[in-house]
Amino acid sequence: MNKNIYKERRESLSSLIPNNSAIIIPGADNRYRNADSAYAFRQESSFYYLSGFCEASSVMLLVNNNNKINSIIFVPEKDKIKEIWDGYRAGPEGVVSDYLFDLAFNNSDLDKEIPALIQGKQKLFYSFGKDQEFDKKVINWTNKANSIERHSKSIDMVDSTSLIGNLRLIKDNHEIELLKKSCEISADSHIAIMKSIEPGNTEQEIEAKYLYEFAKRGSRFAAYTPIVAGGENACILHYVENSQTLRDGELILVDAGGEYEMYASDITRTFPVNGKFTKEQLEIYNVVYEANQKAISAVIEGNNIMEPQKISEKVIVSGLVNLGILKGDPDELYNAGAHKEFYMHKVGHWLGLDVHDSGDYMEDGDFMSFKPGMVTTVEPGIYISSSSNVDEKWKGIGIRIEDDILVTESGNLNLTEKVPSDPKEIEALMS
Ligand code: GLY
Ligand code: MN
Ligand code: MN
């Protein structure tokens, strides 16, 4: 792998902070599900973005020293016994030679080294509020640095969340290739399962099939816990119990995406368990499908993130009025937010190393404008639970269609288009 990519990203980030300032970025620690059973380690996304380094409990310090950039990293120390049990460690020497850092220490030296390294700096950037224990360490190191020299100006602490988030918001070519591959793996997995699903399968069995299809194509982990929701379970937006049996005549909503080389994909398809939509299911589906298609068309440079949002809401209001589910004038219903009973979430979110990726949604007091290199999901839905005050025939229908869209110089690219969302194509695939 070309480690220069990460070095260049560190330099880009350092060039955004003032002279004589520093930025601290902690990596992830190991986490435990219970007792000493650890979850598979997943590096923190910003740390990975800037290093490509995947050892737990590492910390990065980038220093802009009168424009001489220093990248410093603290890593687990070499330890023969631990390496026999848990695997290779690069150690400080390895991380300098293999990951192109300027300087490295054992992570056991953090308390000793950081105060001296940040002493006299004008500003210290750090993303507060994600880990209270680490927040406390940063404050203690800063206090210690300030106390080294009594007659010095104290260090300003500045939140770095937007700084790093907005750097990650515009994907470079390396990231775009990985996102394309991640989306392709997930798309092929959805297609394989849509072809094989049948009444009597359980949600849990389908979840397992998705994980298998992802893994065999190179995505060992899902980017998030899959939502496999038969029938009315689709109306629970974050349904992850995945414990029921799929019944003939019902729809199934699957929101599942794999993670490929750390990059997420995020696809939702809703399709009939028996391969054929009922009249009512198809009527609601067509409204969501139109909202999805029209909102995707609005994900272009120059539009802001509220364009696809508004379009999807307006299509859904009109569709619900045409079906008699909402009654009244579509514009008035839209202004009153009447559709929010059935479409209560946002149309999308940034996608990248994290499924809900970093990056602001506002800029200069307005909504963020789309720019080439951004990747967003487009995922309108209609959810009619049995407690809704509507005709019985609509109750229990929950539909979402979600695609991943890359903004390009000439428009956009739907990275997940390969999985059919046209209802005729879905029925043909499942027949
Ligand atoms: N899969 C999570 C989401 O669609 O936002
Ligand atoms: Mn999503
Ligand atoms: Mn999703």
GROMACS .gro file of C-alpha atoms and ligand atoms in nm:
model
  438
    1MET     CA    1   0.000   0.000   0.000
    2ASN     CA    2   0.121   0.350  -0.079
    3LYS     CA    3   0.193   0.501   0.264
    4ASN     CA    4   0.263   0.838   0.100
    5ILE     CA    5  -0.114   0.886   0.073
    6TYR     CA    6  -0.139   0.902   0.452
    7LYS     CA    7   0.170   1.121   0.485
    8GLU     CA    8   0.022   1.366   0.234
    9ARG     CA    9  -0.306   1.373   0.427
   10ARG     CA   10  -0.116   1.452   0.748
   11GLU     CA   11   0.059   1.737   0.569
   12SER     CA   12  -0.274   1.869   0.434
   13LEU     CA   13  -0.421   1.867   0.783
   14SER     CA   14  -0.115   2.030   0.943
   15SER     CA   15  -0.120   2.305   0.681
   16LEU     CA   16  -0.472   2.397   0.801
   17ILE     CA   17  -0.360   2.479   1.155
   18PRO     CA   18  -0.166   2.795   1.244
   19ASN     CA   19   0.209   2.806   1.284
   20ASN     CA   20   0.338   2.683   1.616
   21SER     CA   21   0.024   2.476   1.680
   22ALA     CA   22  -0.044   2.106   1.722
   23ILE     CA   23  -0.324   1.856   1.680
   24ILE     CA   24  -0.380   1.537   1.880
   25ILE     CA   25  -0.566   1.243   1.725
   26PRO     CA   26  -0.620   0.932   1.939
   27GLY     CA   27  -0.665   0.591   1.780
   28ALA     CA   28  -0.917   0.335   1.904
   29ASP     CA   29  -0.866   0.106   2.203
   30ASN     CA   30  -0.962  -0.260   2.218
   31ARG     CA   31  -1.322  -0.305   2.331
   32TYR     CA   32  -1.480  -0.597   2.509
   33ARG     CA   33  -1.823  -0.751   2.452
   34ASN     CA   34  -1.812  -0.930   2.786
   35ALA     CA   35  -1.542  -1.041   3.030
   36ASP     CA   36  -1.225  -1.087   2.822
   37SER     CA   37  -1.400  -1.153   2.488
   38ALA     CA   38  -1.286  -0.867   2.268
   39TYR     CA   39  -1.471  -0.730   1.967
   40ALA     CA   40  -1.262  -0.745   1.651
   41PHE     CA   41  -1.044  -0.434   1.662
   42ARG     CA   42  -1.153  -0.145   1.438
   43GLN     CA   43  -0.922   0.156   1.411
   44GLU     CA   44  -1.079   0.498   1.467
   45SER     CA   45  -1.161   0.637   1.123
   46SER     CA   46  -0.982   0.974   1.137
   47PHE     CA   47  -0.673   0.811   1.287
   48TYR     CA   48  -0.677   0.556   1.004
   49TYR     CA   49  -0.736   0.827   0.743
   50LEU     CA   50  -0.417   1.000   0.856
   51SER     CA   51  -0.196   0.697   0.919
   52GLY     CA   52  -0.317   0.369   0.766
   53PHE     CA   53  -0.196   0.224   1.098
   54CYS     CA   54  -0.411  -0.035   1.275
   55GLU     CA   55  -0.266  -0.106   1.621
   56ALA     CA   56  -0.486  -0.035   1.923
   57SER     CA   57  -0.416   0.244   2.175
   58SER     CA   58  -0.198   0.453   1.948
   59VAL     CA   59  -0.198   0.834   1.950
   60MET     CA   60  -0.088   1.080   1.683
   61LEU     CA   61   0.045   1.431   1.737
   62LEU     CA   62   0.094   1.656   1.436
   63VAL     CA   63   0.292   1.971   1.499
   64ASN     CA   64   0.308   2.273   1.271
   65ASN     CA   65   0.643   2.415   1.375
   66ASN     CA   66   0.694   2.735   1.175
   67ASN     CA   67   0.571   2.538   0.876
   68LYS     CA   68   0.812   2.256   0.940
   69ILE     CA   69   0.567   1.973   0.981
   70ASN     CA   70   0.636   1.704   1.236
   71SER     CA   71   0.430   1.393   1.257
   72ILE     CA   72   0.472   1.204   1.582
   73ILE     CA   73   0.308   0.879   1.681
   74PHE     CA   74   0.283   0.678   2.004
   75VAL     CA   75   0.235   0.304   1.953
   76PRO     CA   76   0.228  -0.020   2.156
   77GLU     CA   77   0.582  -0.118   2.245
   78LYS     CA   78   0.753  -0.424   2.099
   79ASP     CA   79   0.692  -0.718   2.333
   80LYS     CA   80   0.793  -1.072   2.238
   81ILE     CA   81   0.538  -1.243   2.462
   82LYS     CA   82   0.245  -1.021   2.363
   83GLU     CA   83   0.338  -1.064   1.997
   84ILE     CA   84   0.324  -1.445   2.039
   85TRP     CA   85  -0.029  -1.418   2.176
   86ASP     CA   86  -0.174  -1.128   1.980
   87GLY     CA   87   0.040  -1.078   1.670
   88TYR     CA   88   0.304  -0.849   1.523
   89ARG     CA   89   0.365  -0.499   1.654
   90ALA     CA   90   0.552  -0.243   1.446
   91GLY     CA   91   0.692  -0.063   1.752
   92PRO     CA   92   0.838   0.289   1.726
   93GLU     CA   93   1.107   0.191   1.477
   94GLY     CA   94   0.872   0.000   1.250
   95VAL     CA   95   0.613   0.274   1.245
   96VAL     CA   96   0.870   0.534   1.139
   97SER     CA   97   1.009   0.322   0.856
   98ASP     CA   98   0.683   0.166   0.737
   99TYR     CA   99   0.432   0.446   0.797
  100LEU     CA  100   0.661   0.744   0.731
  101PHE     CA  101   0.619   0.921   1.065
  102ASP     CA  102   0.900   1.161   1.163
  103LEU     CA  103   0.923   1.044   1.521
  104ALA     CA  104   0.772   0.765   1.732
  105PHE     CA  105   0.753   0.663   2.098
  106ASN     CA  106   0.605   0.380   2.299
  107ASN     CA  107   0.250   0.468   2.404
  108SER     CA  108   0.357   0.417   2.766
  109ASP     CA  109   0.556   0.743   2.725
  110LEU     CA  110   0.255   0.964   2.645
  111ASP     CA  111   0.239   1.135   2.986
  112LYS     CA  112   0.612   1.196   2.983
  113GLU     CA  113   0.648   1.324   2.624
  114ILE     CA  114   0.329   1.508   2.527
  115PRO     CA  115   0.354   1.805   2.769
  116ALA     CA  116   0.705   1.885   2.646
  117LEU     CA  117   0.601   1.845   2.281
  118ILE     CA  118   0.308   2.086   2.310
  119GLN     CA  119   0.471   2.335   2.549
  120GLY     CA  120   0.467   2.691   2.411
  121LYS     CA  121   0.230   2.604   2.127
  122GLN     CA  122  -0.019   2.870   2.030
  123LYS     CA  123  -0.315   2.634   1.982
  124LEU     CA  124  -0.383   2.269   2.052
  125PHE     CA  125  -0.651   2.112   1.830
  126TYR     CA  126  -0.843   1.808   1.951
  127SER     CA  127  -1.188   1.661   1.890
  128PHE     CA  128  -1.359   1.692   2.228
  129GLY     CA  129  -1.649   1.491   2.362
  130LYS     CA  130  -1.598   1.149   2.206
  131ASP     CA  131  -1.407   0.989   2.494
  132GLN     CA  132  -1.424   1.152   2.835
  133GLU     CA  133  -1.121   0.965   2.966
  134PHE     CA  134  -0.906   1.085   2.678
  135ASP     CA  135  -1.052   1.440   2.709
  136LYS     CA  136  -0.922   1.442   3.067
  137LYS     CA  137  -0.576   1.330   2.954
  138VAL     CA  138  -0.558   1.608   2.695
  139ILE     CA  139  -0.657   1.866   2.956
  140ASN     CA  140  -0.398   1.731   3.202
  141TRP     CA  141  -0.120   1.732   2.939
  142THR     CA  142  -0.212   2.090   2.846
  143ASN     CA  143  -0.212   2.203   3.210
  144LYS     CA  144   0.122   2.036   3.260
  145ALA     CA  145   0.264   2.202   2.946
  146ASN     CA  146   0.137   2.541   3.062
  147SER     CA  147   0.301   2.498   3.401
  148ILE     CA  148   0.647   2.414   3.263
  149GLU     CA  149   0.720   2.784   3.207
  150ARG     CA  150   0.524   3.013   3.441
  151HIS     CA  151   0.571   3.330   3.232
  152SER     CA  152   0.436   3.194   2.907
  153LYS     CA  153   0.109   3.234   2.724
  154SER     CA  154  -0.118   2.939   2.789
  155ILE     CA  155  -0.218   2.709   2.504
  156ASP     CA  156  -0.561   2.771   2.343
  157MET     CA  157  -0.757   2.447   2.313
  158VAL     CA  158  -0.958   2.432   1.991
  159ASP     CA  159  -1.210   2.169   1.879
  160SER     CA  160  -1.088   1.993   1.564
  161THR     CA  161  -1.404   1.798   1.473
  162SER     CA  162  -1.498   2.013   1.173
  163LEU     CA  163  -1.138   2.057   1.061
  164ILE     CA  164  -1.078   1.684   1.018
  165GLY     CA  165  -1.440   1.605   0.928
  166ASN     CA  166  -1.445   1.846   0.637
  167LEU     CA  167  -1.112   1.716   0.508
  168ARG     CA  168  -1.264   1.367   0.504
  169LEU     CA  169  -1.580   1.499   0.338
  170ILE     CA  170  -1.413   1.534  -0.003
  171LYS     CA  171  -1.293   1.189  -0.105
  172ASP     CA  172  -0.965   1.153  -0.296
  173ASN     CA  173  -0.918   0.906  -0.583
  174HIS     CA  174  -0.786   0.633  -0.355
  175GLU     CA  175  -1.096   0.659  -0.137
  176ILE     CA  176  -1.332   0.670  -0.435
  177GLU     CA  177  -1.189   0.343  -0.566
  178LEU     CA  178  -1.237   0.177  -0.225
  179LEU     CA  179  -1.592   0.312  -0.191
  180LYS     CA  180  -1.678   0.184  -0.539
  181LYS     CA  181  -1.550  -0.160  -0.446
  182SER     CA  182  -1.733  -0.157  -0.113
  183CYS     CA  183  -2.058  -0.063  -0.290
  184GLU     CA  184  -2.004  -0.326  -0.558
  185ILE     CA  185  -1.957  -0.600  -0.296
  186SER     CA  186  -2.276  -0.497  -0.118
  187ALA     CA  187  -2.471  -0.462  -0.442
  188ASP     CA  188  -2.369  -0.810  -0.558
  189SER     CA  189  -2.462  -0.949  -0.216
  190HIS     CA  190  -2.809  -0.792  -0.227
  191ILE     CA  191  -2.865  -0.933  -0.576
  192ALA     CA  192  -2.760  -1.284  -0.469
  193ILE     CA  193  -2.997  -1.282  -0.173
  194MET     CA  194  -3.292  -1.125  -0.353
  195LYS     CA  195  -3.273  -1.418  -0.593
  196SER     CA  196  -3.284  -1.681  -0.321
  197ILE     CA  197  -3.519  -1.550  -0.053
  198GLU     CA  198  -3.851  -1.726   0.014
  199PRO     CA  199  -4.135  -1.740   0.268
  200GLY     CA  200  -4.037  -1.934   0.579
  201ASN     CA  201  -3.682  -1.796   0.587
  202THR     CA  202  -3.606  -1.617   0.910
  203GLU     CA  203  -3.473  -1.264   0.939
  204GLN     CA  204  -3.174  -1.403   1.128
  205GLU     CA  205  -3.099  -1.651   0.850
  206ILE     CA  206  -3.110  -1.370   0.593
  207GLU     CA  207  -2.881  -1.155   0.809
  208ALA     CA  208  -2.634  -1.446   0.822
  209LYS     CA  209  -2.654  -1.484   0.444
  210TYR     CA  210  -2.571  -1.116   0.395
  211LEU     CA  211  -2.269  -1.143   0.624
  212TYR     CA  212  -2.155  -1.448   0.431
  213GLU     CA  213  -2.205  -1.284   0.091
  214PHE     CA  214  -2.013  -0.975   0.206
  215ALA     CA  215  -1.729  -1.181   0.355
  216LYS     CA  216  -1.680  -1.406   0.056
  217ARG     CA  217  -1.637  -1.097  -0.163
  218GLY     CA  218  -1.380  -0.936   0.069
  219SER     CA  219  -1.588  -0.745   0.327
  220ARG     CA  220  -1.527  -0.939   0.645
  221PHE     CA  221  -1.736  -0.698   0.849
  222ALA     CA  222  -2.064  -0.524   0.789
  223ALA     CA  223  -2.033  -0.145   0.803
  224TYR     CA  224  -2.319  -0.146   1.060
  225THR     CA  225  -2.556  -0.403   1.206
  226PRO     CA  226  -2.786  -0.513   0.921
  227ILE     CA  227  -3.155  -0.431   0.947
  228VAL     CA  228  -3.352  -0.732   0.820
  229ALA     CA  229  -3.715  -0.646   0.872
  230GLY     CA  230  -4.011  -0.850   0.751
  231GLY     CA  231  -4.356  -0.690   0.725
  232GLU     CA  232  -4.431  -0.426   0.984
  233ASN     CA  233  -4.087  -0.459   1.145
  234ALA     CA  234  -3.976  -0.229   0.861
  235CYS     CA  235  -4.161   0.053   1.040
  236ILE     CA  236  -3.908   0.035   1.326
  237LEU     CA  237  -3.633   0.245   1.173
  238HIS     CA  238  -3.342   0.087   1.359
  239TYR     CA  239  -3.486  -0.267   1.382
  240VAL     CA  240  -3.189  -0.498   1.450
  241GLU     CA  241  -3.355  -0.781   1.643
  242ASN     CA  242  -3.384  -0.974   1.317
  243SER     CA  243  -3.565  -1.254   1.498
  244GLN     CA  244  -3.892  -1.317   1.309
  245THR     CA  245  -4.000  -1.550   1.029
  246LEU     CA  246  -4.068  -1.401   0.684
  247ARG     CA  247  -4.422  -1.456   0.567
  248ASP     CA  248  -4.576  -1.503   0.226
  249GLY     CA  249  -4.736  -1.179   0.105
  250GLU     CA  250  -4.514  -0.953   0.316
  251LEU     CA  251  -4.235  -0.723   0.212
  252ILE     CA  252  -3.886  -0.748   0.352
  253LEU     CA  253  -3.674  -0.437   0.406
  254VAL     CA  254  -3.300  -0.505   0.420
  255ASP     CA  255  -3.063  -0.221   0.509
  256ALA     CA  256  -2.718  -0.382   0.487
  257GLY     CA  257  -2.375  -0.280   0.363
  258GLY     CA  258  -2.030  -0.426   0.392
  259GLU     CA  259  -1.709  -0.251   0.490
  260TYR     CA  260  -1.423  -0.294   0.243
  261GLU     CA  261  -1.072  -0.190   0.350
  262MET     CA  262  -1.236   0.030   0.614
  263TYR     CA  263  -1.480   0.198   0.371
  264ALA     CA  264  -1.854   0.162   0.424
  265SER     CA  265  -2.141   0.106   0.186
  266ASP     CA  266  -2.504   0.151   0.282
  267ILE     CA  267  -2.782  -0.003   0.075
  268THR     CA  268  -3.151  -0.054   0.147
  269ARG     CA  269  -3.383  -0.251  -0.074
  270THR     CA  270  -3.742  -0.346   0.002
  271PHE     CA  271  -3.883  -0.639  -0.190
  272PRO     CA  272  -4.164  -0.898  -0.172
  273VAL     CA  273  -4.077  -1.213   0.022
  274ASN     CA  274  -4.259  -1.423  -0.243
  275GLY     CA  275  -4.123  -1.223  -0.538
  276LYS     CA  276  -4.446  -1.040  -0.631
  277PHE     CA  277  -4.568  -0.703  -0.496
  278THR     CA  278  -4.935  -0.674  -0.394
  279LYS     CA  279  -5.131  -0.382  -0.541
  280GLU     CA  280  -5.103  -0.172  -0.224
  281GLN     CA  281  -4.735  -0.252  -0.169
  282LEU     CA  282  -4.660  -0.150  -0.527
  283GLU     CA  283  -4.855   0.175  -0.495
  284ILE     CA  284  -4.653   0.283  -0.192
  285TYR     CA  285  -4.332   0.146  -0.343
  286ASN     CA  286  -4.374   0.357  -0.656
  287VAL     CA  287  -4.399   0.674  -0.447
  288VAL     CA  288  -4.076   0.593  -0.261
  289TYR     CA  289  -3.910   0.491  -0.588
  290GLU     CA  290  -4.000   0.823  -0.750
  291ALA     CA  291  -3.871   1.009  -0.442
  292ASN     CA  292  -3.546   0.814  -0.455
  293GLN     CA  293  -3.490   0.873  -0.829
  294LYS     CA  294  -3.577   1.243  -0.823
  295ALA     CA  295  -3.373   1.309  -0.507
  296ILE     CA  296  -3.070   1.136  -0.664
  297SER     CA  297  -3.097   1.369  -0.965
  298ALA     CA  298  -3.067   1.665  -0.727
  299VAL     CA  299  -2.735   1.546  -0.580
  300ILE     CA  300  -2.523   1.766  -0.805
  301GLU     CA  301  -2.262   2.036  -0.762
  302GLY     CA  302  -2.424   2.372  -0.689
  303ASN     CA  303  -2.729   2.228  -0.512
  304ASN     CA  304  -2.727   2.219  -0.137
  305ILE     CA  305  -2.818   1.921   0.079
  306MET     CA  306  -3.173   2.049   0.126
  307GLU     CA  307  -3.258   2.007  -0.246
  308PRO     CA  308  -3.287   1.624  -0.239
  309GLN     CA  309  -3.451   1.653   0.103
  310LYS     CA  310  -3.723   1.889  -0.025
  311ILE     CA  311  -3.775   1.695  -0.346
  312SER     CA  312  -3.817   1.365  -0.163
  313GLU     CA  313  -4.064   1.520   0.083
  314LYS     CA  314  -4.269   1.683  -0.194
  315VAL     CA  315  -4.289   1.362  -0.398
  316ILE     CA  316  -4.397   1.171  -0.089
  317VAL     CA  317  -4.664   1.427   0.008
  318SER     CA  318  -4.812   1.422  -0.345
  319GLY     CA  319  -4.796   1.044  -0.359
  320LEU     CA  320  -4.971   1.005  -0.023
  321VAL     CA  321  -5.239   1.255  -0.132
  322ASN     CA  322  -5.295   1.068  -0.460
  323LEU     CA  323  -5.342   0.744  -0.266
  324GLY     CA  324  -5.583   0.910  -0.021
  325ILE     CA  325  -5.355   0.854   0.276
  326LEU     CA  326  -5.309   1.228   0.328
  327LYS     CA  327  -5.601   1.455   0.259
  328GLY     CA  328  -5.573   1.818   0.154
  329ASP     CA  329  -5.363   2.051  -0.057
  330PRO     CA  330  -5.011   1.905  -0.114
  331ASP     CA  331  -4.833   2.241  -0.064
  332GLU     CA  332  -5.018   2.310   0.259
  333LEU     CA  333  -4.955   1.955   0.383
  334TYR     CA  334  -4.585   1.989   0.296
  335ASN     CA  335  -4.557   2.322   0.478
  336ALA     CA  336  -4.734   2.174   0.781
  337GLY     CA  337  -4.499   1.871   0.776
  338ALA     CA  338  -4.795   1.628   0.754
  339HIS     CA  339  -4.576   1.370   0.577
  340LYS     CA  340  -4.348   1.340   0.881
  341GLU     CA  341  -4.583   1.085   1.035
  342PHE     CA  342  -4.486   0.851   0.749
  343TYR     CA  343  -4.141   0.984   0.644
  344MET     CA  344  -3.971   1.094   0.963
  345HIS     CA  345  -3.599   1.077   0.885
  346LYS     CA  346  -3.360   1.275   0.669
  347VAL     CA  347  -3.302   1.182   0.307
  348GLY     CA  348  -2.936   1.096   0.358
  349HIS     CA  349  -2.600   1.136   0.525
  350TRP     CA  350  -2.233   1.148   0.426
  351LEU     CA  351  -2.069   0.812   0.360
  352GLY     CA  352  -1.702   0.715   0.382
  353LEU     CA  353  -1.487   0.547   0.643
  354ASP     CA  354  -1.791   0.568   0.873
  355VAL     CA  355  -2.138   0.484   0.756
  356HIS     CA  356  -2.260   0.812   0.902
  357ASP     CA  357  -1.942   0.981   0.792
  358SER     CA  358  -1.777   1.289   0.930
  359GLY     CA  359  -1.821   1.631   0.774
  360ASP     CA  360  -2.046   1.925   0.847
  361TYR     CA  361  -2.396   1.967   0.703
  362MET     CA  362  -2.381   2.346   0.728
  363GLU     CA  363  -2.127   2.597   0.598
  364ASP     CA  364  -2.114   2.974   0.644
  365GLY     CA  365  -2.455   2.973   0.812
  366ASP     CA  366  -2.626   2.786   0.526
  367PHE     CA  367  -2.672   2.426   0.420
  368MET     CA  368  -2.364   2.259   0.274
  369SER     CA  369  -2.342   2.263  -0.107
  370PHE     CA  370  -2.254   1.946  -0.292
  371LYS     CA  371  -1.901   1.942  -0.434
  372PRO     CA  372  -1.723   1.680  -0.648
  373GLY     CA  373  -1.578   1.406  -0.431
  374MET     CA  374  -1.858   1.408  -0.173
  375VAL     CA  375  -2.052   1.086  -0.121
  376THR     CA  376  -2.401   1.088   0.026
  377THR     CA  377  -2.676   0.835   0.069
  378VAL     CA  378  -3.025   0.898  -0.071
  379GLU     CA  379  -3.276   0.698   0.130
  380PRO     CA  380  -3.637   0.816   0.132
  381GLY     CA  381  -3.899   0.592   0.291
  382ILE     CA  382  -4.264   0.557   0.384
  383TYR     CA  383  -4.354   0.370   0.704
  384ILE     CA  384  -4.720   0.300   0.783
  385SER     CA  385  -4.747   0.125   1.116
  386SER     CA  386  -5.066  -0.049   1.229
  387SER     CA  387  -5.129   0.230   1.480
  388SER     CA  388  -5.164   0.486   1.196
  389ASN     CA  389  -5.503   0.636   1.130
  390VAL     CA  390  -5.533   0.508   0.772
  391ASP     CA  391  -5.731   0.252   0.574
  392GLU     CA  392  -5.653  -0.104   0.693
  393LYS     CA  393  -5.511  -0.200   0.355
  394TRP     CA  394  -5.204   0.024   0.400
  395LYS     CA  395  -5.117  -0.086   0.752
  396GLY     CA  396  -4.786  -0.263   0.811
  397ILE     CA  397  -4.622  -0.143   0.490
  398GLY     CA  398  -4.270  -0.003   0.545
  399ILE     CA  399  -4.052   0.080   0.246
  400ARG     CA  400  -3.711   0.247   0.207
  401ILE     CA  401  -3.485   0.258  -0.098
  402GLU     CA  402  -3.127   0.365  -0.031
  403ASP     CA  403  -2.843   0.432  -0.275
  404ASP     CA  404  -2.492   0.575  -0.237
  405ILE     CA  405  -2.420   0.871  -0.461
  406LEU     CA  406  -2.082   1.019  -0.557
  407VAL     CA  407  -2.088   1.384  -0.668
  408THR     CA  408  -1.875   1.424  -0.983
  409GLU     CA  409  -1.763   1.717  -1.201
  410SER     CA  410  -2.034   1.633  -1.453
  411GLY     CA  411  -2.320   1.529  -1.224
  412ASN     CA  412  -2.323   1.222  -1.007
  413LEU     CA  413  -2.260   0.851  -1.004
  414ASN     CA  414  -2.493   0.606  -0.831
  415LEU     CA  415  -2.247   0.357  -0.680
  416THR     CA  416  -2.523   0.112  -0.588
  417GLU     CA  417  -2.735   0.133  -0.903
  418LYS     CA  418  -2.652  -0.227  -0.986
  419VAL     CA  419  -2.907  -0.360  -0.734
  420PRO     CA  420  -3.246  -0.324  -0.899
  421SER     CA  421  -3.484  -0.077  -0.739
  422ASP     CA  422  -3.730  -0.056  -1.029
  423PRO     CA  423  -4.014  -0.283  -0.910
  424LYS     CA  424  -4.043  -0.460  -1.248
  425GLU     CA  425  -3.671  -0.538  -1.238
  426ILE     CA  426  -3.703  -0.664  -0.881
  427GLU     CA  427  -3.985  -0.899  -0.978
  428ALA     CA  428  -3.791  -1.018  -1.283
  429LEU     CA  429  -3.480  -1.086  -1.069
  430MET     CA  430  -3.683  -1.279  -0.814
  431SER     CA  431  -3.887  -1.485  -1.064
  432GLY     N1  432  -2.780   0.201   0.767
  432GLY     C1  433  -2.794   0.317   0.843
  432GLY     C2  434  -2.855   0.423   0.763
  432GLY     O1  435  -2.911   0.397   0.660
  432GLY     O2  436  -2.842   0.536   0.795
  433MN      MN  437  -2.801   0.535   0.539
  434MN      MN  438  -2.881   0.220   0.550
   0.00000   0.00000   0.00000
